[in-house]
Coordinates of C-alpha atoms in Angstrom, one line a residue:
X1 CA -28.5 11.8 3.4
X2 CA -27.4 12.4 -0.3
X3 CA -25.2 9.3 -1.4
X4 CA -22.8 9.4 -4.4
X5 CA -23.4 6.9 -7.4
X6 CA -20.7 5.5 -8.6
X7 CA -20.4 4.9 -12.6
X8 CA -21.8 1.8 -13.6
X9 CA -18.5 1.1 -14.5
X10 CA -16.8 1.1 -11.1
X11 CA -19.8 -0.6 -8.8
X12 CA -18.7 -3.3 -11.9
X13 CA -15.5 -3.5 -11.3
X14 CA -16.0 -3.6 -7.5
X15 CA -18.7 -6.8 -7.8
X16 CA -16.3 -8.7 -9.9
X17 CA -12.6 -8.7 -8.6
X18 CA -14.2 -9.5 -5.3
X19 CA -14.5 -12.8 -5.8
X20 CA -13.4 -15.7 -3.0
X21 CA -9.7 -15.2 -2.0
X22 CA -9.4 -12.4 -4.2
X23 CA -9.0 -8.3 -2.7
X24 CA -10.6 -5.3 -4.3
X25 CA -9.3 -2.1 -4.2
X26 CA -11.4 0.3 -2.6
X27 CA -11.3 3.5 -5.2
X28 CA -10.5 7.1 -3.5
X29 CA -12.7 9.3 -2.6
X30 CA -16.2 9.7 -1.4
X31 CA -18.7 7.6 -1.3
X32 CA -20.8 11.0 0.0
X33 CA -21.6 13.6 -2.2
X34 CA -22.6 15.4 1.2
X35 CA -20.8 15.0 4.3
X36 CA -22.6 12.9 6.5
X37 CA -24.4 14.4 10.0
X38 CA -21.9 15.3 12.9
X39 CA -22.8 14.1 16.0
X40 CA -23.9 16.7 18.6
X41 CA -21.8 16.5 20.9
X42 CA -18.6 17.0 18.3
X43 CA -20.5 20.4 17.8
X44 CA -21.9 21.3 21.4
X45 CA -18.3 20.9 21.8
X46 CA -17.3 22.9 19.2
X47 CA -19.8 25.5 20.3
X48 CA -18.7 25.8 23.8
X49 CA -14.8 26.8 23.0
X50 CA -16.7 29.7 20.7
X51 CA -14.8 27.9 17.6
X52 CA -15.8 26.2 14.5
X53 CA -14.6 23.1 12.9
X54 CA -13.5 25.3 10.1
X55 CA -11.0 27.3 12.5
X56 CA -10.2 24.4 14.4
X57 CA -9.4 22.3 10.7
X58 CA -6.9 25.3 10.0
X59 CA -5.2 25.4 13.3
X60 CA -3.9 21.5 12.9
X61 CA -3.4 21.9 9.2
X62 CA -1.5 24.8 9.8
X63 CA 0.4 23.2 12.7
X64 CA 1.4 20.0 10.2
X65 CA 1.9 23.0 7.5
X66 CA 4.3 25.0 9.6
X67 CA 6.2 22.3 11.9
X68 CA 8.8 20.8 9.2
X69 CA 9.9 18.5 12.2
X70 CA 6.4 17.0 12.8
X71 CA 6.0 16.4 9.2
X72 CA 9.1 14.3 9.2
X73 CA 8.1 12.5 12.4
X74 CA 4.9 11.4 10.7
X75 CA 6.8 10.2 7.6
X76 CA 9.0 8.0 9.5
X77 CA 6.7 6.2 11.4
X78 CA 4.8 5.5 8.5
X79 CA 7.8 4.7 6.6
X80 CA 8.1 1.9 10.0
X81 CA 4.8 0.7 9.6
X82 CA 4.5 0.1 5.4
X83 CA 1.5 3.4 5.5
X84 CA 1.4 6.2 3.2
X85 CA 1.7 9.5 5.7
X86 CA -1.3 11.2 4.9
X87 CA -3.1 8.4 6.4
X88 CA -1.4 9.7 9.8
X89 CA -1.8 13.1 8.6
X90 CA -6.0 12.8 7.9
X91 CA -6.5 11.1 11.4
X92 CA -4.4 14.0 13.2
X93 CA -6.7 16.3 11.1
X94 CA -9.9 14.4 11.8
X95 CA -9.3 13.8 15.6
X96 CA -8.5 18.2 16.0
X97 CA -11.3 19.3 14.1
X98 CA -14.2 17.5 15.4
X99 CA -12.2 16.3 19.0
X100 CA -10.1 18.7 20.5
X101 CA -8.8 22.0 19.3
X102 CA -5.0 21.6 18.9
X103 CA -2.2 22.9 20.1
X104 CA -0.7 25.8 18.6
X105 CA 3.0 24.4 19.0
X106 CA 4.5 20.8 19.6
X107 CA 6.5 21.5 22.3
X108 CA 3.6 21.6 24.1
X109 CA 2.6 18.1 23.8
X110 CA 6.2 17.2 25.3
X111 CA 5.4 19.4 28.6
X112 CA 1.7 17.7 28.8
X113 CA 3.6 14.3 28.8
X114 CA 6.0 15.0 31.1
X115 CA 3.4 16.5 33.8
X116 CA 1.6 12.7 33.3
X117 CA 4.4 11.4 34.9
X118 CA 3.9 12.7 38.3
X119 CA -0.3 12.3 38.3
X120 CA -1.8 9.9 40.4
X121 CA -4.2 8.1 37.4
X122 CA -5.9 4.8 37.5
X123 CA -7.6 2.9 35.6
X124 CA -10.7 1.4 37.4
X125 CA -14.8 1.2 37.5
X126 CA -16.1 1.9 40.9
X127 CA -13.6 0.9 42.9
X128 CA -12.6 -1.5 40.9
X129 CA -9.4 -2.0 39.1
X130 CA -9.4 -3.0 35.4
X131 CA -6.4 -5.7 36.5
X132 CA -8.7 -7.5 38.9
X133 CA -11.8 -7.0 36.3
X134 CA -10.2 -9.2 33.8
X135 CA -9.0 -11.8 36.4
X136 CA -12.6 -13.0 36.6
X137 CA -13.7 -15.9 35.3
X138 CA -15.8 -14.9 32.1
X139 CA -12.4 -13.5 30.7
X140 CA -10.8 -16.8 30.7
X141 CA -11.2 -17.5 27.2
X142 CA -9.0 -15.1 26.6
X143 CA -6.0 -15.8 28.6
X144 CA -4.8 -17.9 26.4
X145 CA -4.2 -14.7 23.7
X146 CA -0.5 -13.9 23.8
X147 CA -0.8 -11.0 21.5
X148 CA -1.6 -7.7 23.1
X149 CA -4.2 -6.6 20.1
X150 CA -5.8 -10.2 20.0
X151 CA -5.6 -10.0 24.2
X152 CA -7.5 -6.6 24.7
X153 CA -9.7 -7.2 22.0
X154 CA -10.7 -10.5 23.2
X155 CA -11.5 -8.5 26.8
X156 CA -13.3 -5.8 24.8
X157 CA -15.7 -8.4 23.3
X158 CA -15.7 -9.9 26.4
X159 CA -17.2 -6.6 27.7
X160 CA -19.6 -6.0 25.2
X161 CA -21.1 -9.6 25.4
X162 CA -21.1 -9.9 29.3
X163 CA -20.9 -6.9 30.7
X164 CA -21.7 -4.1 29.2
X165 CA -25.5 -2.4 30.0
X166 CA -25.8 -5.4 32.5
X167 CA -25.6 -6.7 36.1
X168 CA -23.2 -9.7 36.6
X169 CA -22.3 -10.8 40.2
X170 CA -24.9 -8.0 41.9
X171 CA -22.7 -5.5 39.9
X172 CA -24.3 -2.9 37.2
X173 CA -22.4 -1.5 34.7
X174 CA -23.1 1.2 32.3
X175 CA -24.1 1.0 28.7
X176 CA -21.0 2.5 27.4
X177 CA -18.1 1.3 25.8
X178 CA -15.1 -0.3 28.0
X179 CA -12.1 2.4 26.9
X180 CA -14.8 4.8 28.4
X181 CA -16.0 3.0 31.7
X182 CA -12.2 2.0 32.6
X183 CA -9.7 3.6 30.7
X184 CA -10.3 7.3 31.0
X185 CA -10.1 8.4 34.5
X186 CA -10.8 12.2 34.5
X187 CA -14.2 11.2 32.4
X188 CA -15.6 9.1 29.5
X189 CA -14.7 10.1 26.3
X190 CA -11.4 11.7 27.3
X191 CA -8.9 10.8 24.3
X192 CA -5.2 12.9 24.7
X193 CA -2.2 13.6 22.2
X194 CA -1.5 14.7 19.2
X195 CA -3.3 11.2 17.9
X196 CA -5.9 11.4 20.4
X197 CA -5.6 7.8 21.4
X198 CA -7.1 6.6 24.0
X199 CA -5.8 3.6 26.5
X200 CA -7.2 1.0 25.1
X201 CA -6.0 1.5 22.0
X202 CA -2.3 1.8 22.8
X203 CA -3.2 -1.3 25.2
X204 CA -3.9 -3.0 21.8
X205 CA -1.3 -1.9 19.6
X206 CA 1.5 -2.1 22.3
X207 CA 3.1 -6.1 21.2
X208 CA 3.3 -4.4 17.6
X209 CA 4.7 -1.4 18.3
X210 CA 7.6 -2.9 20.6
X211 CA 8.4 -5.2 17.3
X212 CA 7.8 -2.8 14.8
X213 CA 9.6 0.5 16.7
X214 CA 11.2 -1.0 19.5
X215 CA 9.1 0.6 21.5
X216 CA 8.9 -0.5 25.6
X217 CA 5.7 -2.7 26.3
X218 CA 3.0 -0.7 27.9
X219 CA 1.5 -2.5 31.2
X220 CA -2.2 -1.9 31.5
X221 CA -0.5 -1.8 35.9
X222 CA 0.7 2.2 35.1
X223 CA -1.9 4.4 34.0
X224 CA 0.8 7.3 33.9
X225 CA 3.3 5.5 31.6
X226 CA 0.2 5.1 29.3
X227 CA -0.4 8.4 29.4
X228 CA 2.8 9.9 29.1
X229 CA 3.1 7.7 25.4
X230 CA -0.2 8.9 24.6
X231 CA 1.0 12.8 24.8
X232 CA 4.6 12.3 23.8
X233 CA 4.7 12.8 20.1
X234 CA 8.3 11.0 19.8
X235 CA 5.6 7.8 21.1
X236 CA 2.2 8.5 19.8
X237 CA 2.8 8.8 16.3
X238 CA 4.2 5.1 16.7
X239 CA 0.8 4.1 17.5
X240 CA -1.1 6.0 15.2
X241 CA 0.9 4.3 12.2
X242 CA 0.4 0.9 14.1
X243 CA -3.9 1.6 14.8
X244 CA -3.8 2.5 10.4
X245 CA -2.0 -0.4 9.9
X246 CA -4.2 -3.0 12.2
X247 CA -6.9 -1.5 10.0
X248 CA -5.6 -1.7 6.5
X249 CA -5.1 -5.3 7.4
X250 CA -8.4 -6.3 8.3
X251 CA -9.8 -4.9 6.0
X252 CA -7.4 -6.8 3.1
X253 CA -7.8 -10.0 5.3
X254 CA -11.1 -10.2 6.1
X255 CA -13.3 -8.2 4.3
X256 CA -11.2 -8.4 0.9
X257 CA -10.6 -4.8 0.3
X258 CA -7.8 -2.5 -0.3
X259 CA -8.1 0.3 1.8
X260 CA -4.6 1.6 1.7
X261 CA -5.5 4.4 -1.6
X262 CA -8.5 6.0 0.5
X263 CA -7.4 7.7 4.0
X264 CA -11.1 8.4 4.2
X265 CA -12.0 5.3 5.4
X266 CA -8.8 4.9 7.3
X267 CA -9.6 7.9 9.4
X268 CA -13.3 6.8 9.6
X269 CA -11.6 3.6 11.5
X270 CA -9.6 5.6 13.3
X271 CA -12.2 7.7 14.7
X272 CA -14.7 4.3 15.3
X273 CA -12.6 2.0 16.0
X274 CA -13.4 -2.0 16.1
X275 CA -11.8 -2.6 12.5
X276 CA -12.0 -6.1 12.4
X277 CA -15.8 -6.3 13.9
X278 CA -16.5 -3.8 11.4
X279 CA -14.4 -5.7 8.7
X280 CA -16.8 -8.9 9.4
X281 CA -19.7 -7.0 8.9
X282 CA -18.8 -5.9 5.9
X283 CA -17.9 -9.1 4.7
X284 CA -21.3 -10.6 5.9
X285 CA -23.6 -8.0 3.7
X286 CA -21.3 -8.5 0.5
X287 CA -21.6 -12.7 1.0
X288 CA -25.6 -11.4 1.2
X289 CA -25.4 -9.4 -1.5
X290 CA -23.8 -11.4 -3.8
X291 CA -26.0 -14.4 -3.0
X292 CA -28.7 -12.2 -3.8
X293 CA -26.5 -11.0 -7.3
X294 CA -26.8 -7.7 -6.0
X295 CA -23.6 -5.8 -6.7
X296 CA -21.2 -5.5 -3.5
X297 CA -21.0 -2.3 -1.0
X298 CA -17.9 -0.5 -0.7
X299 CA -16.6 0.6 2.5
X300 CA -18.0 3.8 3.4
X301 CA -16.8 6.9 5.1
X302 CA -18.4 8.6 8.2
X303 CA -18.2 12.7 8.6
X304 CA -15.0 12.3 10.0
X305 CA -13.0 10.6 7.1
X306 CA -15.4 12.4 4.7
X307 CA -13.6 15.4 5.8
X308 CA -10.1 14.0 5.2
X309 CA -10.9 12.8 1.9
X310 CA -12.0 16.2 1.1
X311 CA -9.4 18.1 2.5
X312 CA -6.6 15.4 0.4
X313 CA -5.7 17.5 -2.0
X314 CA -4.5 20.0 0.5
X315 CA -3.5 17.4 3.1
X316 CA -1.3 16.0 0.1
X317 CA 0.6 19.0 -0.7
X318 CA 2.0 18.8 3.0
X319 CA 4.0 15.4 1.8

């Protein structure tokens, strides 16, 4: 892969203001001169609707370009949440071009959320329900998290550490991430809405989202309410501004970087998720690397939010 070398200048600047207690702001743009690989299964995907990401990158730009009503919708709850809109905007763009196609209208998305309503979903791992899964004992360091980000986080880890890949209690359990073994119940990797969010996420994010919008808690108990937020765009876009904003701040209070000027590595976030594990990593290698007087690495973007920060100038105009 091709990287981008920054001046001498800015990899300078970068090793200098980040000093203990101190934030650096992460310049815009790419850190890529090329973007970097796709994942094959974005493109079998891709491949198997007989589209491209090309067409499928004008269909949501043209649906933001075109929907005057939308555009306002995405202002507002970024206005809520203290974001600038086009990081909403680049991961809408990111999450239909290399995720699903999208729709051609909003209304649509209403009509999808409504039909959740009367499905009969669950949220459950062979039989067994993701309620009861947390209930045993090797959750019960994290009971005593009263946030619901710090709460389902704590289970994720939980999951990772314990669980996932391994047998526990004469139980297997896949190798796969816990939003895709519990939370998606037609199959794994099923993400819906304009945002794309998946369960887990909006599991996360609810606590903030009922301060910040007002918002009703969501109960990890009804898989269809879940649902029906993740599909309603009058809902979604709540979360969406919440997910950016989780990740702006953990990347200013952990890692020590600005991220809020590049929506490139906002929407690579987005897409990845696990901001603050990702945050701590990044953290780790610059205390390295400046032990070793090496000059510190800047947070990077994937294919996803190398797209978006190619695309700004365009995805810009819009706002």
């Amino acid at each position: 892969m091709k990287k981008f070398f920054l001046p001498l200048v800015l990899v300078a600047f970068a090793a200098g203001i980040a000093t203990a207690g101190a934030v650096t702001l992460d310049p815009p743009g790419n850190r890529n001169a090329e973007q970097p690989p796709i994942p094959s299964a974005s493109t079998h995907r891709t491949q198997a609707t007989n589209t491209t990401f090309q067409a499928k990158y004008r269909k949501i730009y043209a649906l933001l370009a075109n929907d005057a009503k939308l555009r306002a919708k995405i202002k507002d709850a970024a206005a809520a949440y203290g974001v600038s809109p086009i990081h909403i905007a680049g991961a809408l763009v990111g999450e239909h071009t290399y995720n699903v196609d999208a729709y051609d209208r909003l209304q649509t998305y209403y009509v999808k959320a409504i039909s959740y309503l009367t499905s009969k979903l669950s949220f459950a791992y062979q039989g067994e329900d993701v309620s009861d899964f947390v209930r045993r004992p090797q959750f019960a360091a994290c009971s005593a998290k009263s946030d619901s980000y710090a709460l389902w986080t704590c289970r994720e880890g939980v999951w990772n550490s314990t669980f996932r890949g391994k047998t526990v209690d004469g139980k297997s359990f896949p190798d796969n991430r816990f939003s895709a073994v519990f939370f998606q119940p037609y199959y794994a990797g099923q993400t819906f809405g304009l945002g794309q969010l998946n369960p887990l996420t909006a599991l996360q994010m609810t606590d903030l989202v009922n301060k910040v919008s007002g918002l009703p808690k969501l109960d990890v108990g009804d898989p269809n309410q879940i649902y029906k937020t993740i599909m309603d765009p009058d809902l979604t876009l709540d979360y969406v501004a919440a997910t950016v904003k989780k990740s702006i701040d953990a990347y200013r209070t952990i890692a020590g970087f600005d991220i809020s000027q590049n929506p490139g590595i906002t929407a690579t976030l987005y897409n990845v998720g696990d901001p603050d594990q990702r945050a701590y990593a990044l953290k780790a290698e610059n205390e390295r690397r400046r032990a070793a007087g090496e000059p510190e690495k800047l947070p990077e973007e994937n294919y996803y939010g190398w797209l978006v920060n190619d695309k700004l100038s365009e995805l810009q105009a819009l706002f």
